[in-house]
mmCIF file of C-alpha atoms in Angstrom:
data_model
loop_
_atom_site.group_PDB
_atom_site.id
_atom_site.type_symbol
_atom_site.label_atom_id
_atom_site.label_comp_id
_atom_site.label_asym_id
_atom_site.label_seq_id
_atom_site.Cartn_x
_atom_site.Cartn_y
_atom_site.Cartn_z
ATOM 1 C CA UNK A 3 0.000 0.000 0.000
ATOM 2 C CA UNK A 4 1.358 3.413 -1.000
ATOM 3 C CA UNK A 5 0.390 5.898 1.708
ATOM 4 C CA UNK A 6 2.602 8.814 0.714
ATOM 5 C CA UNK A 7 3.682 10.138 -2.663
ATOM 6 C CA UNK A 8 5.236 13.397 -3.863
ATOM 7 C CA UNK A 9 5.779 14.993 -7.241
ATOM 8 C CA UNK A 10 9.296 16.421 -7.285
ATOM 9 C CA UNK A 11 8.139 19.232 -9.570
ATOM 10 C CA UNK A 12 5.258 20.167 -7.238
ATOM 11 C CA UNK A 13 6.098 18.974 -3.700
ATOM 12 C CA UNK A 14 3.099 20.784 -2.144
ATOM 13 C CA UNK A 15 0.598 19.024 -4.382
ATOM 14 C CA UNK A 16 -1.691 16.326 -2.957
ATOM 15 C CA UNK A 17 -1.203 13.281 -5.191
ATOM 16 C CA UNK A 18 -3.159 10.551 -3.411
ATOM 17 C CA UNK A 19 -6.914 10.415 -2.837
ATOM 18 C CA UNK A 20 -6.927 10.107 0.928
ATOM 19 C CA UNK A 21 -5.016 13.315 1.829
ATOM 20 C CA UNK A 22 -7.237 15.214 -0.620
ATOM 21 C CA UNK A 23 -10.233 13.724 1.160
ATOM 22 C CA UNK A 24 -8.852 14.649 4.586
ATOM 23 C CA UNK A 25 -8.719 18.278 3.447
ATOM 24 C CA UNK A 26 -12.522 18.229 3.447
ATOM 25 C CA UNK A 27 -12.158 19.362 7.058
ATOM 26 C CA UNK A 28 -12.298 22.905 5.646
ATOM 27 C CA UNK A 29 -15.990 22.303 4.922
ATOM 28 C CA UNK A 30 -16.386 22.216 8.718
ATOM 29 C CA UNK A 31 -13.572 24.601 9.728
ATOM 30 C CA UNK A 32 -12.706 26.882 6.778
ATOM 31 C CA UNK A 33 -10.209 29.064 8.695
ATOM 32 C CA UNK A 34 -8.715 27.047 11.572
ATOM 33 C CA UNK A 35 -6.401 28.947 13.869
ATOM 34 C CA UNK A 36 -4.612 25.752 15.005
ATOM 35 C CA UNK A 37 -4.306 22.429 13.179
ATOM 36 C CA UNK A 38 -2.922 19.475 15.146
ATOM 37 C CA UNK A 39 -1.737 16.462 13.130
ATOM 38 C CA UNK A 40 -0.911 12.990 14.429
ATOM 39 C CA UNK A 41 1.579 11.372 12.063
ATOM 40 C CA UNK A 42 4.046 13.087 9.718
ATOM 41 C CA UNK A 43 4.743 10.403 7.117
ATOM 42 C CA UNK A 44 5.838 11.981 3.850
ATOM 43 C CA UNK A 45 4.412 15.301 4.948
ATOM 44 C CA UNK A 46 1.786 15.747 2.226
ATOM 45 C CA UNK A 47 -0.836 17.247 4.508
ATOM 46 C CA UNK A 48 1.512 19.494 6.459
ATOM 47 C CA UNK A 49 3.046 20.897 3.271
ATOM 48 C CA UNK A 50 -0.331 21.593 1.719
ATOM 49 C CA UNK A 51 -1.770 23.185 4.843
ATOM 50 C CA UNK A 52 1.361 25.253 5.443
ATOM 51 C CA UNK A 53 1.143 26.727 1.951
ATOM 52 C CA UNK A 54 -2.583 27.076 1.370
ATOM 53 C CA UNK A 55 -3.869 27.847 4.873
ATOM 54 C CA UNK A 56 -1.458 30.708 5.651
ATOM 55 C CA UNK A 57 -3.353 31.900 8.723
ATOM 56 C CA UNK A 58 -3.227 28.489 10.434
ATOM 57 C CA UNK A 59 -0.683 27.415 13.018
ATOM 58 C CA UNK A 60 0.280 23.749 12.583
ATOM 59 C CA UNK A 61 1.585 21.247 15.149
ATOM 60 C CA UNK A 62 2.626 17.770 14.006
ATOM 61 C CA UNK A 63 3.221 14.843 16.373
ATOM 62 C CA UNK A 64 5.496 12.116 15.016
ATOM 63 C CA UNK A 65 6.670 9.124 17.038
ATOM 64 C CA UNK A 66 9.735 8.203 14.961
ATOM 65 C CA UNK A 67 12.856 10.324 14.805
ATOM 66 C CA UNK A 68 13.960 8.640 11.564
ATOM 67 C CA UNK A 69 10.762 9.823 9.850
ATOM 68 C CA UNK A 70 11.358 13.397 11.026
ATOM 69 C CA UNK A 71 14.970 13.151 9.808
ATOM 70 C CA UNK A 72 13.699 12.744 6.225
ATOM 71 C CA UNK A 73 11.801 16.039 6.238
ATOM 72 C CA UNK A 74 14.247 17.825 3.928
ATOM 73 C CA UNK A 75 14.145 15.013 1.361
ATOM 74 C CA UNK A 76 10.342 15.353 1.310
ATOM 75 C CA UNK A 77 10.529 19.172 1.025
ATOM 76 C CA UNK A 78 8.818 19.713 4.374
ATOM 77 C CA UNK A 79 9.358 23.319 5.493
ATOM 78 C CA UNK A 80 11.554 24.014 8.516
ATOM 79 C CA UNK A 81 9.906 24.844 11.829
ATOM 80 C CA UNK A 82 8.890 28.468 12.091
ATOM 81 C CA UNK A 83 6.341 30.651 13.866
ATOM 82 C CA UNK A 84 3.516 28.679 12.222
ATOM 83 C CA UNK A 85 4.913 25.142 12.144
ATOM 84 C CA UNK A 86 6.245 22.781 14.811
ATOM 85 C CA UNK A 87 7.086 19.110 14.315
ATOM 86 C CA UNK A 88 7.407 17.357 17.669
ATOM 87 C CA UNK A 89 8.860 13.912 18.305
ATOM 88 C CA UNK A 90 6.271 12.455 20.655
ATOM 89 C CA UNK A 91 3.887 9.593 21.334
ATOM 90 C CA UNK A 92 0.545 11.177 20.471
ATOM 91 C CA UNK A 93 -1.418 9.159 23.016
ATOM 92 C CA UNK A 94 0.848 10.444 25.818
ATOM 93 C CA UNK A 95 1.135 13.966 24.424
ATOM 94 C CA UNK A 96 -2.620 14.516 24.230
ATOM 95 C CA UNK A 97 -3.098 13.481 27.857
ATOM 96 C CA UNK A 98 -1.189 16.561 29.008
ATOM 97 C CA UNK A 99 -1.849 18.875 26.095
ATOM 98 C CA UNK A 100 -3.432 22.205 27.023
ATOM 99 C CA UNK A 101 -3.101 23.874 23.605
ATOM 100 C CA UNK A 102 -6.610 23.819 22.070
ATOM 101 C CA UNK A 103 -7.041 22.980 18.406
ATOM 102 C CA UNK A 104 -9.679 23.684 15.774
ATOM 103 C CA UNK A 105 -8.730 20.691 13.620
ATOM 104 C CA UNK A 106 -7.236 17.357 14.662
ATOM 105 C CA UNK A 107 -6.031 14.975 11.926
ATOM 106 C CA UNK A 108 -5.348 11.382 13.012
ATOM 107 C CA UNK A 109 -3.109 9.678 10.452
ATOM 108 C CA UNK A 110 -0.520 7.860 12.556
ATOM 109 C CA UNK A 111 0.199 4.499 10.943
ATOM 110 C CA UNK A 112 3.110 2.134 11.439
ATOM 111 C CA UNK A 113 4.094 -0.985 9.472
ATOM 112 C CA UNK A 114 1.240 -2.931 11.105
ATOM 113 C CA UNK A 115 -1.464 -0.320 10.558
ATOM 114 C CA UNK A 116 -3.080 2.032 13.033
ATOM 115 C CA UNK A 117 -1.643 1.442 16.531
ATOM 116 C CA UNK A 118 -4.324 0.379 19.053
ATOM 117 C CA UNK A 119 -3.472 3.350 21.290
ATOM 118 C CA UNK A 120 -4.679 5.713 18.534
ATOM 119 C CA UNK A 121 -8.078 4.053 18.418
ATOM 120 C CA UNK A 122 -8.826 3.664 22.127
ATOM 121 C CA UNK A 123 -11.709 5.223 24.048
ATOM 122 C CA UNK A 124 -9.341 7.230 26.247
ATOM 123 C CA UNK A 125 -7.461 8.593 23.229
ATOM 124 C CA UNK A 126 -10.675 9.772 21.577
ATOM 125 C CA UNK A 127 -11.789 11.408 24.835
ATOM 126 C CA UNK A 128 -8.513 13.340 24.994
ATOM 127 C CA UNK A 129 -9.000 14.343 21.349
ATOM 128 C CA UNK A 130 -12.404 15.768 22.119
ATOM 129 C CA UNK A 131 -11.089 17.578 25.196
ATOM 130 C CA UNK A 132 -8.497 19.583 23.291
ATOM 131 C CA UNK A 133 -10.818 20.556 20.442
ATOM 132 C CA UNK A 134 -12.535 23.921 20.701
ATOM 133 C CA UNK A 135 -16.355 23.964 20.362
ATOM 134 C CA UNK A 136 -17.028 23.335 16.693
ATOM 135 C CA UNK A 137 -13.600 21.773 16.265
ATOM 136 C CA UNK A 138 -13.386 18.833 13.880
ATOM 137 C CA UNK A 139 -11.472 15.557 14.106
ATOM 138 C CA UNK A 140 -10.665 13.498 10.997
ATOM 139 C CA UNK A 141 -9.624 9.900 11.631
ATOM 140 C CA UNK A 142 -8.077 7.838 8.835
ATOM 141 C CA UNK A 143 -8.784 4.117 9.387
ATOM 142 C CA UNK A 144 -8.347 1.225 6.957
ATOM 143 C CA UNK A 145 -11.716 -0.318 6.097
ATOM 144 C CA UNK A 146 -10.246 -3.827 6.434
ATOM 145 C CA UNK A 147 -8.760 -3.230 9.894
ATOM 146 C CA UNK A 148 -10.406 -5.864 12.151
ATOM 147 C CA UNK A 149 -10.719 -3.198 14.858
ATOM 148 C CA UNK A 150 -12.487 -0.723 12.548
ATOM 149 C CA UNK A 151 -16.043 -1.332 13.876
ATOM 150 C CA UNK A 152 -14.857 -0.970 17.473
ATOM 151 C CA UNK A 153 -12.874 2.193 16.743
ATOM 152 C CA UNK A 154 -15.829 3.745 14.981
ATOM 153 C CA UNK A 155 -18.066 2.883 17.941
ATOM 154 C CA UNK A 156 -15.582 4.415 20.424
ATOM 155 C CA UNK A 157 -15.207 7.576 18.366
ATOM 156 C CA UNK A 158 -18.975 7.893 18.031
ATOM 157 C CA UNK A 159 -19.368 7.530 21.802
ATOM 158 C CA UNK A 160 -16.627 10.052 22.598
ATOM 159 C CA UNK A 161 -18.297 12.665 20.372
ATOM 160 C CA UNK A 162 -21.903 11.889 21.400
ATOM 161 C CA UNK A 163 -22.931 10.636 17.968
ATOM 162 C CA UNK A 164 -21.616 13.715 16.163
ATOM 163 C CA UNK A 165 -19.886 11.609 13.535
ATOM 164 C CA UNK A 166 -20.192 11.314 9.758
ATOM 165 C CA UNK A 167 -18.428 9.863 6.723
ATOM 166 C CA UNK A 168 -18.274 10.728 3.024
ATOM 167 C CA UNK A 169 -18.933 7.320 1.506
ATOM 168 C CA UNK A 170 -16.207 5.984 -0.794
ATOM 169 C CA UNK A 171 -14.239 9.242 -0.866
ATOM 170 C CA UNK A 172 -10.840 7.550 -0.522
ATOM 171 C CA UNK A 173 -11.248 3.841 -1.240
ATOM 172 C CA UNK A 174 -10.063 1.628 1.624
ATOM 173 C CA UNK A 175 -9.067 4.690 3.632
ATOM 174 C CA UNK A 176 -12.250 5.317 5.613
ATOM 175 C CA UNK A 177 -12.287 8.870 6.934
ATOM 176 C CA UNK A 178 -14.470 9.602 9.939
ATOM 177 C CA UNK A 179 -15.323 13.234 10.694
ATOM 178 C CA UNK A 180 -16.355 14.149 14.250
ATOM 179 C CA UNK A 181 -17.379 17.549 15.615
ATOM 180 C CA UNK A 182 -16.854 18.640 19.227
ATOM 181 C CA UNK A 183 -19.363 20.538 21.328
ATOM 182 C CA UNK A 184 -23.136 20.749 21.517
ATOM 183 C CA UNK A 185 -23.463 24.408 20.497
ATOM 184 C CA UNK A 186 -25.007 25.302 17.145
ATOM 185 C CA UNK A 187 -21.748 25.951 15.272
ATOM 186 C CA UNK A 188 -21.253 25.995 11.485
ATOM 187 C CA UNK A 189 -19.211 22.809 11.849
ATOM 188 C CA UNK A 190 -22.061 20.991 13.558
ATOM 189 C CA UNK A 191 -24.453 22.284 10.926
ATOM 190 C CA UNK A 192 -22.225 20.847 8.191
ATOM 191 C CA UNK A 193 -22.043 17.519 9.987
ATOM 192 C CA UNK A 194 -25.842 17.344 10.182
ATOM 193 C CA UNK A 195 -26.044 18.024 6.435
ATOM 194 C CA UNK A 196 -23.707 15.137 5.695
ATOM 195 C CA UNK A 197 -25.623 12.850 8.037
ATOM 196 C CA UNK A 198 -28.989 13.692 6.432
ATOM 197 C CA UNK A 199 -28.236 14.132 2.742
ATOM 198 C CA UNK A 200 -28.239 11.142 0.399
ATOM 199 C CA UNK A 201 -25.869 13.007 -1.959
ATOM 200 C CA UNK A 202 -22.918 12.137 0.286
ATOM 201 C CA UNK A 203 -23.653 8.426 -0.199
ATOM 202 C CA UNK A 204 -22.276 8.474 -3.762
ATOM 203 C CA UNK A 205 -18.567 7.637 -4.013
ATOM 204 C CA UNK A 206 -17.959 9.387 -7.342
ATOM 205 C CA UNK A 207 -19.550 12.633 -6.133
ATOM 206 C CA UNK A 208 -17.526 12.564 -2.930
ATOM 207 C CA UNK A 209 -14.269 12.061 -4.825
ATOM 208 C CA UNK A 210 -15.169 15.033 -7.039
ATOM 209 C CA UNK A 211 -15.942 17.016 -3.884
ATOM 210 C CA UNK A 212 -12.434 16.341 -2.520
ATOM 211 C CA UNK A 213 -10.861 17.483 -5.799
ATOM 212 C CA UNK A 214 -13.018 20.622 -5.764
ATOM 213 C CA UNK A 215 -12.043 21.471 -2.184
ATOM 214 C CA UNK A 216 -8.333 21.145 -2.975
ATOM 215 C CA UNK A 217 -8.586 23.221 -6.156
ATOM 216 C CA UNK A 218 -10.450 25.999 -4.332
ATOM 217 C CA UNK A 219 -7.757 26.136 -1.675
ATOM 218 C CA UNK A 220 -4.979 26.181 -4.265
ATOM 219 C CA UNK A 221 -6.626 29.161 -5.950
ATOM 220 C CA UNK A 222 -7.157 31.013 -2.676
ATOM 221 C CA UNK A 223 -10.933 30.902 -2.960
ATOM 222 C CA UNK A 224 -13.414 30.249 -0.135
ATOM 223 C CA UNK A 225 -14.730 26.710 0.293
ATOM 224 C CA UNK A 226 -18.450 26.679 1.024
ATOM 225 C CA UNK A 227 -21.242 24.277 0.179
#
């Protein structure tokens, strides 16, 4: 399975379907002040967000020092006032984190898949705690992971049923979107639309939606449905 790919001529471009699909978080949070990412990998998401969401501060948690050491080869920008890449175990880091986020992207795979600690009930509770009201979590989980049904159930419980999915948007990468807080925020309104509308049940339309979102961001245009 290829989970990271970069065009040398356009290192900020999102090549694969699943990172494009993860960028659909801007439908819920179009101008996040703070984006927290779990998992660096080849840096596709951090590079794209750093370039096309210039008002967002970005924190990336990566467990492996050898992955971080490859950042220059993958054209990942150096740390600056807007970007920090931290070598840390995300499950431990979030327990003591007091820096609230508007967006939380969970994409922390190892050679065996998603570590159990990143799909536990306690981890999802900590995720919800650090999200501001109306904050959105996006969890990337393989559809064939035997623990997928349990992880989805735990995430649904941690966010009080405020969970949705764009069917077939990224193949075997199932992306679950969860919104924090009970207040009537634009993010919660968007989640309710996805939950109710049959349009989001069509894979081809959802893949087109992800492409549209990315193109709008690249052109500096607002993303609204």
